[in-house]
């Protein structure tokens, strides 16, 4: 039936009415509908669609009308109700930030931009970085898959303008006490760091914070800076800046052992700063460092200890012990090992931080002889298909390596794959101890301990059902000031049955104590 | 002091490209931060990205920047003035009794879309060159008719944009640069020639326009004298028009200006009334004045070497065409025009729509229309219903233009001048295409308008244009 309602001298905008017409037509039982002002066009439309029911001739341009071809009277009252509802509806305000599409647009909004964080796909990253350097904006380049030629060109360009070009593959920096990307909330202080490794930087800076020290600046260089092809361009520029920085009293360098020639130049430059410099070449030879009158660190943790000692005017000494005390650690390890079943022999290191994984392997390789890994210390210990395959004897996995990140976020953002592996390792009767890291801070998952704690609880339960005792040793990397909180993170893990050690080095040493007892 | 040490003494202000959570972390820490909605240049098309890079070499970029500033200066200093009316045959250059002008880039009869064909046939009947549709169709295909784009004859036409010899045209002159532009009178909504309708109703109206209304309006304008169109368009923008799809305010302003003059002409009261009513009953009367005003504004930027500013955007219902200031009037960059995302009149759906058609996006080319959507809350529902959406559309346009308008301003953006001077390089770099507010024609001739909505020029027009720029001035 054709129905019509006329409201004399009521005005509504024509676009509003077109939208309403469209919605009303969707109501059940409505064949055709037209809601509008009685303009010539609408009157013609009504005629053409056969909606000009009796009384339509009275509609004038100043009148509002609802016309519908509908099944029943009730349907028409639904139509009128819907029209009224939509006419009185006020849309909720959608006020979101404006994201400009280009750097130029960003500069219009904020002309004083001085630091860029870039994490676009690698093949586009160099171009984006270059455009920032063009505008005198310092760069932190998180993206990987940037060619070494591109890296060299970018760094040479940046150096010519005295700009920071941190990365590619640089995940951690703290500039003017602001953590960038994956970084921790560290007390401010007088220790300046230059780090070629992300989690290495997080470990050292977090332990500095725990020891009551503080950081002036933490500059990243990216993992390839000290290779011969790049020649440490950013390491040199950063050292130079920290040398000139009045707020920096102690300098700390963190890197894997660099190319010989680069190492020499760098150590010479470090010496020339005239400031005390702690150097941590993870697993490197301390003699070369000491030759230049610099302080060689034996671990990331030790680098933090030495830097804090120097900052406090104390004599730095090697820290190779346990915060809980050597004897207590030995006792605890013996107790852990004592509860295990006879077949439990091996360590399974499951890491989200690549440098932490590397450091633990280097500390344990002397004792274990072979450690199988996706990032092995010796080529023959390379695990094929680490993601889907089983662990072999003593196995360490870096979940942040390419193999595990294809098609998924970095494990520090999404730790679920590592959590699954914890359970998988618990099913292996040869697993004695699982060693894992839990990295908190900005950039990381909002509560990485939750996932890991659940997995640990399940893993321990599975082992127990099978008549075994699974030892789980975890190191938390981060500070109390981090959004997740160090203490809260530790508590969650301890409640799940993990032994939480205050540093990666202590965790590795503790695992060695357990292995000594197997 | 090195730049790094300077940084240590500054307040950190971060720009983030890529993973958005890195930006959110900065916001949580109350750091000054901007997130860039980054996309690869030209969608990752390396060849096009190379063209852009080539054009950005410092010595060339300097020339391009200077040329684009000159283009912007010319656009902003244009002074379009309505000087009067005449007929197409009298006024339009190279117009002959057998010439038919159409909207958009050049197109042959065989390739014309439904509504343009309908309008061509209607035009031939109106001119008395054919007596019915069948004869008109044969004549159109015979090769005896000269088809040419309005844009090649100092003219513009909305939708099909058909201009024939006897049609009355508005005459607008850009006084600063002495460029002239012509446009027919807007017929109104519904079944009209520009949407491809071609029946007796259409011819009757066209005849009344020529014989009854035109003489009155022409004389009224002579009595009134010149009308500054720039001022009038600027006022309309402050009264809720955006200058393309909503023309209610502009039409009102025009009538307020010339009403008295219409009644002071020597014609009969009845004829005066009819002319007045014709202008007044059609909200879109003013569109056909805005368009030539924009046309003579933009024609002044041709012949600026190295300018990458878009001088023309238009469509013939088959293809979208772009011309670039620095490459001259003879080079069209075309690609198949798109379908409009919009709202349909009752009884019509997407199935009925023709591809985007008409010269009316000369308004967006000049910085109004879609670029001023935020000025027209009355029509923002076309874009999703919220004023914020319109503001976002208008704000985004600043990313692809050389500068901002001085006369054409957007009240809701604190009277910010509208985004002006579309730069081909910026369109390629940002992946943001100009936004156009427009009407939707039925795909078959004879039906007319079926809706209205939003559309963009195809990306290929800009890709072809930047390749040509790089070819003309680059090294590669």
PDB file of C-alpha atoms in Angstrom, chain A residues 11 13 15-16 18-19 21-22 25 32-35 40-42 44-45 48-49 51 91-106 108-110 112-121 123-125 127-128 130-132 136-138 142 161-164 175-182 185 217 219 237-238 240-242 244-248 413 441-444, chain B residues 1-29 31-41 43-44 46 49 52-53 56 189-191 201 246 248 277 281 342-348 377-382 384-389 392 395-399 401 404 416 426 429-430 432 447 449-452:
ATOM      1  CA  UNK A  11      12.900  21.929   6.448  1.00  0.00           C
ATOM      2  CA  UNK A  13      18.785  19.205   4.263  1.00  0.00           C
ATOM      3  CA  UNK A  15      21.497  15.052   1.645  1.00  0.00           C
ATOM      4  CA  UNK A  16      20.317  14.037   5.087  1.00  0.00           C
ATOM      5  CA  UNK A  18      18.765  10.958   0.782  1.00  0.00           C
ATOM      6  CA  UNK A  19      20.610   9.013   3.459  1.00  0.00           C
ATOM      7  CA  UNK A  21      15.596   7.313   2.218  1.00  0.00           C
ATOM      8  CA  UNK A  22      18.300   4.767   1.651  1.00  0.00           C
ATOM      9  CA  UNK A  25      14.205   1.289   2.125  1.00  0.00           C
ATOM     10  CA  UNK A  32      10.122   1.732  -2.143  1.00  0.00           C
ATOM     11  CA  UNK A  33      10.439   4.855  -0.060  1.00  0.00           C
ATOM     12  CA  UNK A  34      11.171   8.514  -0.545  1.00  0.00           C
ATOM     13  CA  UNK A  35      11.808  10.991   2.211  1.00  0.00           C
ATOM     14  CA  UNK A  40      10.045  19.750  -8.231  1.00  0.00           C
ATOM     15  CA  UNK A  41      12.726  17.089  -8.504  1.00  0.00           C
ATOM     16  CA  UNK A  42      11.373  15.090  -5.580  1.00  0.00           C
ATOM     17  CA  UNK A  44       8.859  14.118 -10.159  1.00  0.00           C
ATOM     18  CA  UNK A  45      10.753  11.253  -8.500  1.00  0.00           C
ATOM     19  CA  UNK A  48       8.059   8.144 -11.385  1.00  0.00           C
ATOM     20  CA  UNK A  49       8.445   5.667  -8.532  1.00  0.00           C
ATOM     21  CA  UNK A  51       4.868   6.998  -4.514  1.00  0.00           C
ATOM     22  CA  UNK A  91      26.624  11.465  15.271  1.00  0.00           C
ATOM     23  CA  UNK A  92      29.300  10.702  17.805  1.00  0.00           C
ATOM     24  CA  UNK A  93      32.329  12.829  17.337  1.00  0.00           C
ATOM     25  CA  UNK A  94      35.224  10.982  15.831  1.00  0.00           C
ATOM     26  CA  UNK A  95      38.170  13.119  16.716  1.00  0.00           C
ATOM     27  CA  UNK A  96      41.384  11.333  15.997  1.00  0.00           C
ATOM     28  CA  UNK A  97      44.929  12.605  15.587  1.00  0.00           C
ATOM     29  CA  UNK A  98      45.828  13.777  12.148  1.00  0.00           C
ATOM     30  CA  UNK A  99      48.626  11.669  10.679  1.00  0.00           C
ATOM     31  CA  UNK A 100      50.298  13.524   7.812  1.00  0.00           C
ATOM     32  CA  UNK A 101      51.407  11.363   4.854  1.00  0.00           C
ATOM     33  CA  UNK A 102      54.877  12.844   4.459  1.00  0.00           C
ATOM     34  CA  UNK A 103      57.753  14.362   6.383  1.00  0.00           C
ATOM     35  CA  UNK A 104      56.859  17.736   4.901  1.00  0.00           C
ATOM     36  CA  UNK A 105      53.393  17.415   6.369  1.00  0.00           C
ATOM     37  CA  UNK A 106      54.854  16.411   9.733  1.00  0.00           C
ATOM     38  CA  UNK A 108      54.218  21.706   9.089  1.00  0.00           C
ATOM     39  CA  UNK A 109      52.645  20.367  12.272  1.00  0.00           C
ATOM     40  CA  UNK A 110      55.860  20.353  14.294  1.00  0.00           C
ATOM     41  CA  UNK A 112      61.226  21.500  15.363  1.00  0.00           C
ATOM     42  CA  UNK A 113      61.371  17.758  14.691  1.00  0.00           C
ATOM     43  CA  UNK A 114      64.871  16.554  15.546  1.00  0.00           C
ATOM     44  CA  UNK A 115      64.651  12.751  15.792  1.00  0.00           C
ATOM     45  CA  UNK A 116      63.132  10.210  13.418  1.00  0.00           C
ATOM     46  CA  UNK A 117      62.235   6.635  14.301  1.00  0.00           C
ATOM     47  CA  UNK A 118      61.948   4.662  11.079  1.00  0.00           C
ATOM     48  CA  UNK A 119      60.541   1.140  10.885  1.00  0.00           C
ATOM     49  CA  UNK A 120      59.208   0.960   7.323  1.00  0.00           C
ATOM     50  CA  UNK A 121      60.003  -2.103   5.152  1.00  0.00           C
ATOM     51  CA  UNK A 123      63.692  -1.705   0.778  1.00  0.00           C
ATOM     52  CA  UNK A 124      62.148   1.732   1.350  1.00  0.00           C
ATOM     53  CA  UNK A 125      64.002   2.553   4.568  1.00  0.00           C
ATOM     54  CA  UNK A 127      65.078   6.667   1.151  1.00  0.00           C
ATOM     55  CA  UNK A 128      63.015   7.665   4.171  1.00  0.00           C
ATOM     56  CA  UNK A 130      67.844  10.107   3.682  1.00  0.00           C
ATOM     57  CA  UNK A 131      64.895  12.479   3.490  1.00  0.00           C
ATOM     58  CA  UNK A 132      65.142  12.987   7.270  1.00  0.00           C
ATOM     59  CA  UNK A 136      68.866  17.823   9.573  1.00  0.00           C
ATOM     60  CA  UNK A 137      66.798  15.327  11.539  1.00  0.00           C
ATOM     61  CA  UNK A 138      68.741  12.657  13.432  1.00  0.00           C
ATOM     62  CA  UNK A 142      64.868   0.195  13.236  1.00  0.00           C
ATOM     63  CA  UNK A 161      76.335  16.709   8.510  1.00  0.00           C
ATOM     64  CA  UNK A 162      77.293  15.584  12.034  1.00  0.00           C
ATOM     65  CA  UNK A 163      73.943  13.858  12.449  1.00  0.00           C
ATOM     66  CA  UNK A 164      73.149  10.607  14.206  1.00  0.00           C
ATOM     67  CA  UNK A 175      68.141  10.386  23.932  1.00  0.00           C
ATOM     68  CA  UNK A 176      67.768  13.169  26.501  1.00  0.00           C
ATOM     69  CA  UNK A 177      66.250  10.583  28.860  1.00  0.00           C
ATOM     70  CA  UNK A 178      63.544   9.633  26.387  1.00  0.00           C
ATOM     71  CA  UNK A 179      63.497   5.887  25.594  1.00  0.00           C
ATOM     72  CA  UNK A 180      63.052   5.306  21.844  1.00  0.00           C
ATOM     73  CA  UNK A 181      61.581   2.079  20.399  1.00  0.00           C
ATOM     74  CA  UNK A 182      62.746  -0.849  22.610  1.00  0.00           C
ATOM     75  CA  UNK A 185      63.038   3.921  31.772  1.00  0.00           C
ATOM     76  CA  UNK A 217      72.662   9.274  26.637  1.00  0.00           C
ATOM     77  CA  UNK A 219      73.224   5.890  21.393  1.00  0.00           C
ATOM     78  CA  UNK A 237      80.648  10.062  15.757  1.00  0.00           C
ATOM     79  CA  UNK A 238      78.899   8.946  18.953  1.00  0.00           C
ATOM     80  CA  UNK A 240      83.051  12.135  19.780  1.00  0.00           C
ATOM     81  CA  UNK A 241      79.695  13.522  20.918  1.00  0.00           C
ATOM     82  CA  UNK A 242      79.937  11.821  24.321  1.00  0.00           C
ATOM     83  CA  UNK A 244      82.289  16.607  24.274  1.00  0.00           C
ATOM     84  CA  UNK A 245      79.190  16.163  26.405  1.00  0.00           C
ATOM     85  CA  UNK A 246      79.690  17.744  29.830  1.00  0.00           C
ATOM     86  CA  UNK A 247      76.976  15.612  31.390  1.00  0.00           C
ATOM     87  CA  UNK A 248      78.798  12.404  30.430  1.00  0.00           C
ATOM     88  CA  UNK A 413      56.146  -7.643  20.952  1.00  0.00           C
ATOM     89  CA  UNK A 441      60.261  -1.558  28.847  1.00  0.00           C
ATOM     90  CA  UNK A 442      58.811   0.601  26.070  1.00  0.00           C
ATOM     91  CA  UNK A 443      58.388  -1.201  22.772  1.00  0.00           C
ATOM     92  CA  UNK A 444      57.937  -4.583  24.460  1.00  0.00           C
TER      93      UNK A 444
ATOM     94  CA  UNK B   1      79.506  22.221  18.682  1.00  0.00           C
ATOM     95  CA  UNK B   2      78.409  19.195  16.685  1.00  0.00           C
ATOM     96  CA  UNK B   3      74.779  18.700  15.743  1.00  0.00           C
ATOM     97  CA  UNK B   4      74.660  15.695  18.048  1.00  0.00           C
ATOM     98  CA  UNK B   5      75.694  17.810  21.035  1.00  0.00           C
ATOM     99  CA  UNK B   6      73.126  20.420  20.007  1.00  0.00           C
ATOM    100  CA  UNK B   7      70.550  17.661  20.080  1.00  0.00           C
ATOM    101  CA  UNK B   8      71.533  16.789  23.659  1.00  0.00           C
ATOM    102  CA  UNK B   9      70.511  20.306  24.703  1.00  0.00           C
ATOM    103  CA  UNK B  10      67.217  20.346  22.795  1.00  0.00           C
ATOM    104  CA  UNK B  11      63.784  19.157  23.652  1.00  0.00           C
ATOM    105  CA  UNK B  12      63.243  15.930  21.766  1.00  0.00           C
ATOM    106  CA  UNK B  13      60.618  16.123  18.999  1.00  0.00           C
ATOM    107  CA  UNK B  14      60.086  12.761  17.342  1.00  0.00           C
ATOM    108  CA  UNK B  15      58.758  11.890  13.905  1.00  0.00           C
ATOM    109  CA  UNK B  16      57.762   8.250  13.500  1.00  0.00           C
ATOM    110  CA  UNK B  17      57.549   6.285  10.251  1.00  0.00           C
ATOM    111  CA  UNK B  18      56.242   2.731  10.341  1.00  0.00           C
ATOM    112  CA  UNK B  19      55.213   0.868  13.505  1.00  0.00           C
ATOM    113  CA  UNK B  20      52.573   3.073  15.122  1.00  0.00           C
ATOM    114  CA  UNK B  21      53.155   1.777  18.674  1.00  0.00           C
ATOM    115  CA  UNK B  22      56.556   3.500  18.722  1.00  0.00           C
ATOM    116  CA  UNK B  23      54.637   6.754  18.282  1.00  0.00           C
ATOM    117  CA  UNK B  24      52.076   5.826  20.929  1.00  0.00           C
ATOM    118  CA  UNK B  25      54.938   5.141  23.375  1.00  0.00           C
ATOM    119  CA  UNK B  26      56.221   8.662  22.780  1.00  0.00           C
ATOM    120  CA  UNK B  27      52.760  10.106  23.351  1.00  0.00           C
ATOM    121  CA  UNK B  28      52.573   8.213  26.664  1.00  0.00           C
ATOM    122  CA  UNK B  29      55.822   9.859  27.697  1.00  0.00           C
ATOM    123  CA  UNK B  31      57.223  13.680  24.072  1.00  0.00           C
ATOM    124  CA  UNK B  32      56.446  15.968  21.131  1.00  0.00           C
ATOM    125  CA  UNK B  33      55.727  13.415  18.443  1.00  0.00           C
ATOM    126  CA  UNK B  34      54.165  13.159  15.005  1.00  0.00           C
ATOM    127  CA  UNK B  35      53.294   9.900  13.308  1.00  0.00           C
ATOM    128  CA  UNK B  36      53.581   9.871   9.538  1.00  0.00           C
ATOM    129  CA  UNK B  37      51.002   7.788   7.719  1.00  0.00           C
ATOM    130  CA  UNK B  38      53.754   6.582   5.435  1.00  0.00           C
ATOM    131  CA  UNK B  39      53.191   4.777   2.149  1.00  0.00           C
ATOM    132  CA  UNK B  40      55.796   3.880  -0.448  1.00  0.00           C
ATOM    133  CA  UNK B  41      56.105   6.438  -3.243  1.00  0.00           C
ATOM    134  CA  UNK B  43      52.694   2.432  -4.330  1.00  0.00           C
ATOM    135  CA  UNK B  44      56.199   1.007  -4.673  1.00  0.00           C
ATOM    136  CA  UNK B  46      60.190   1.931  -8.761  1.00  0.00           C
ATOM    137  CA  UNK B  49      59.829   6.698  -7.804  1.00  0.00           C
ATOM    138  CA  UNK B  52      60.356  11.692  -8.720  1.00  0.00           C
ATOM    139  CA  UNK B  53      63.886  11.350  -7.443  1.00  0.00           C
ATOM    140  CA  UNK B  56      64.195  16.247  -6.892  1.00  0.00           C
ATOM    141  CA  UNK B 189      18.433  19.394 -12.266  1.00  0.00           C
ATOM    142  CA  UNK B 190      16.630  16.304 -13.501  1.00  0.00           C
ATOM    143  CA  UNK B 191      16.311  15.585 -17.225  1.00  0.00           C
ATOM    144  CA  UNK B 201      11.334  18.818 -22.683  1.00  0.00           C
ATOM    145  CA  UNK B 246      26.532  23.169  -3.422  1.00  0.00           C
ATOM    146  CA  UNK B 248      22.862  27.743  -3.231  1.00  0.00           C
ATOM    147  CA  UNK B 277      12.642  32.533 -12.106  1.00  0.00           C
ATOM    148  CA  UNK B 281      14.797  28.071  -9.366  1.00  0.00           C
ATOM    149  CA  UNK B 342      28.091   8.308  -3.553  1.00  0.00           C
ATOM    150  CA  UNK B 343      24.447   8.506  -2.711  1.00  0.00           C
ATOM    151  CA  UNK B 344      21.809   7.658  -5.287  1.00  0.00           C
ATOM    152  CA  UNK B 345      18.413   9.170  -5.834  1.00  0.00           C
ATOM    153  CA  UNK B 346      15.536   6.818  -5.004  1.00  0.00           C
ATOM    154  CA  UNK B 347      15.100   4.178  -7.666  1.00  0.00           C
ATOM    155  CA  UNK B 348      18.757   4.188  -8.774  1.00  0.00           C
ATOM    156  CA  UNK B 377      28.704  21.200   6.359  1.00  0.00           C
ATOM    157  CA  UNK B 378      25.443  20.909   4.430  1.00  0.00           C
ATOM    158  CA  UNK B 379      26.921  18.376   2.017  1.00  0.00           C
ATOM    159  CA  UNK B 380      29.425  16.536   4.220  1.00  0.00           C
ATOM    160  CA  UNK B 381      26.994  13.674   4.508  1.00  0.00           C
ATOM    161  CA  UNK B 382      28.147  12.633   1.055  1.00  0.00           C
ATOM    162  CA  UNK B 384      30.252   9.748   5.556  1.00  0.00           C
ATOM    163  CA  UNK B 385      28.090  12.056   7.536  1.00  0.00           C
ATOM    164  CA  UNK B 386      30.500  13.682   9.939  1.00  0.00           C
ATOM    165  CA  UNK B 387      31.896  17.157   9.737  1.00  0.00           C
ATOM    166  CA  UNK B 388      35.245  15.751  10.865  1.00  0.00           C
ATOM    167  CA  UNK B 389      35.416  13.639   7.693  1.00  0.00           C
ATOM    168  CA  UNK B 392      40.027  15.595   7.161  1.00  0.00           C
ATOM    169  CA  UNK B 395      43.139  19.068   5.500  1.00  0.00           C
ATOM    170  CA  UNK B 396      44.650  16.237   3.508  1.00  0.00           C
ATOM    171  CA  UNK B 397      44.631  18.356   0.357  1.00  0.00           C
ATOM    172  CA  UNK B 398      47.255  20.662   1.876  1.00  0.00           C
ATOM    173  CA  UNK B 399      49.660  17.730   1.527  1.00  0.00           C
ATOM    174  CA  UNK B 401      49.347  21.522  -3.038  1.00  0.00           C
ATOM    175  CA  UNK B 404      47.131  27.992   0.323  1.00  0.00           C
ATOM    176  CA  UNK B 416      42.571  28.950   6.580  1.00  0.00           C
ATOM    177  CA  UNK B 426      53.368  15.700  -4.222  1.00  0.00           C
ATOM    178  CA  UNK B 429      55.020  11.208  -3.298  1.00  0.00           C
ATOM    179  CA  UNK B 430      52.075  11.014  -0.903  1.00  0.00           C
ATOM    180  CA  UNK B 432      47.008  11.169  -1.996  1.00  0.00           C
ATOM    181  CA  UNK B 447      17.815   9.591 -18.122  1.00  0.00           C
ATOM    182  CA  UNK B 449      21.332  12.689 -12.925  1.00  0.00           C
ATOM    183  CA  UNK B 450      21.031   9.732 -10.570  1.00  0.00           C
ATOM    184  CA  UNK B 451      23.086  10.806  -7.556  1.00  0.00           C
ATOM    185  CA  UNK B 452      26.137  12.594  -6.255  1.00  0.00           C
TER     186      UNK B 452
END
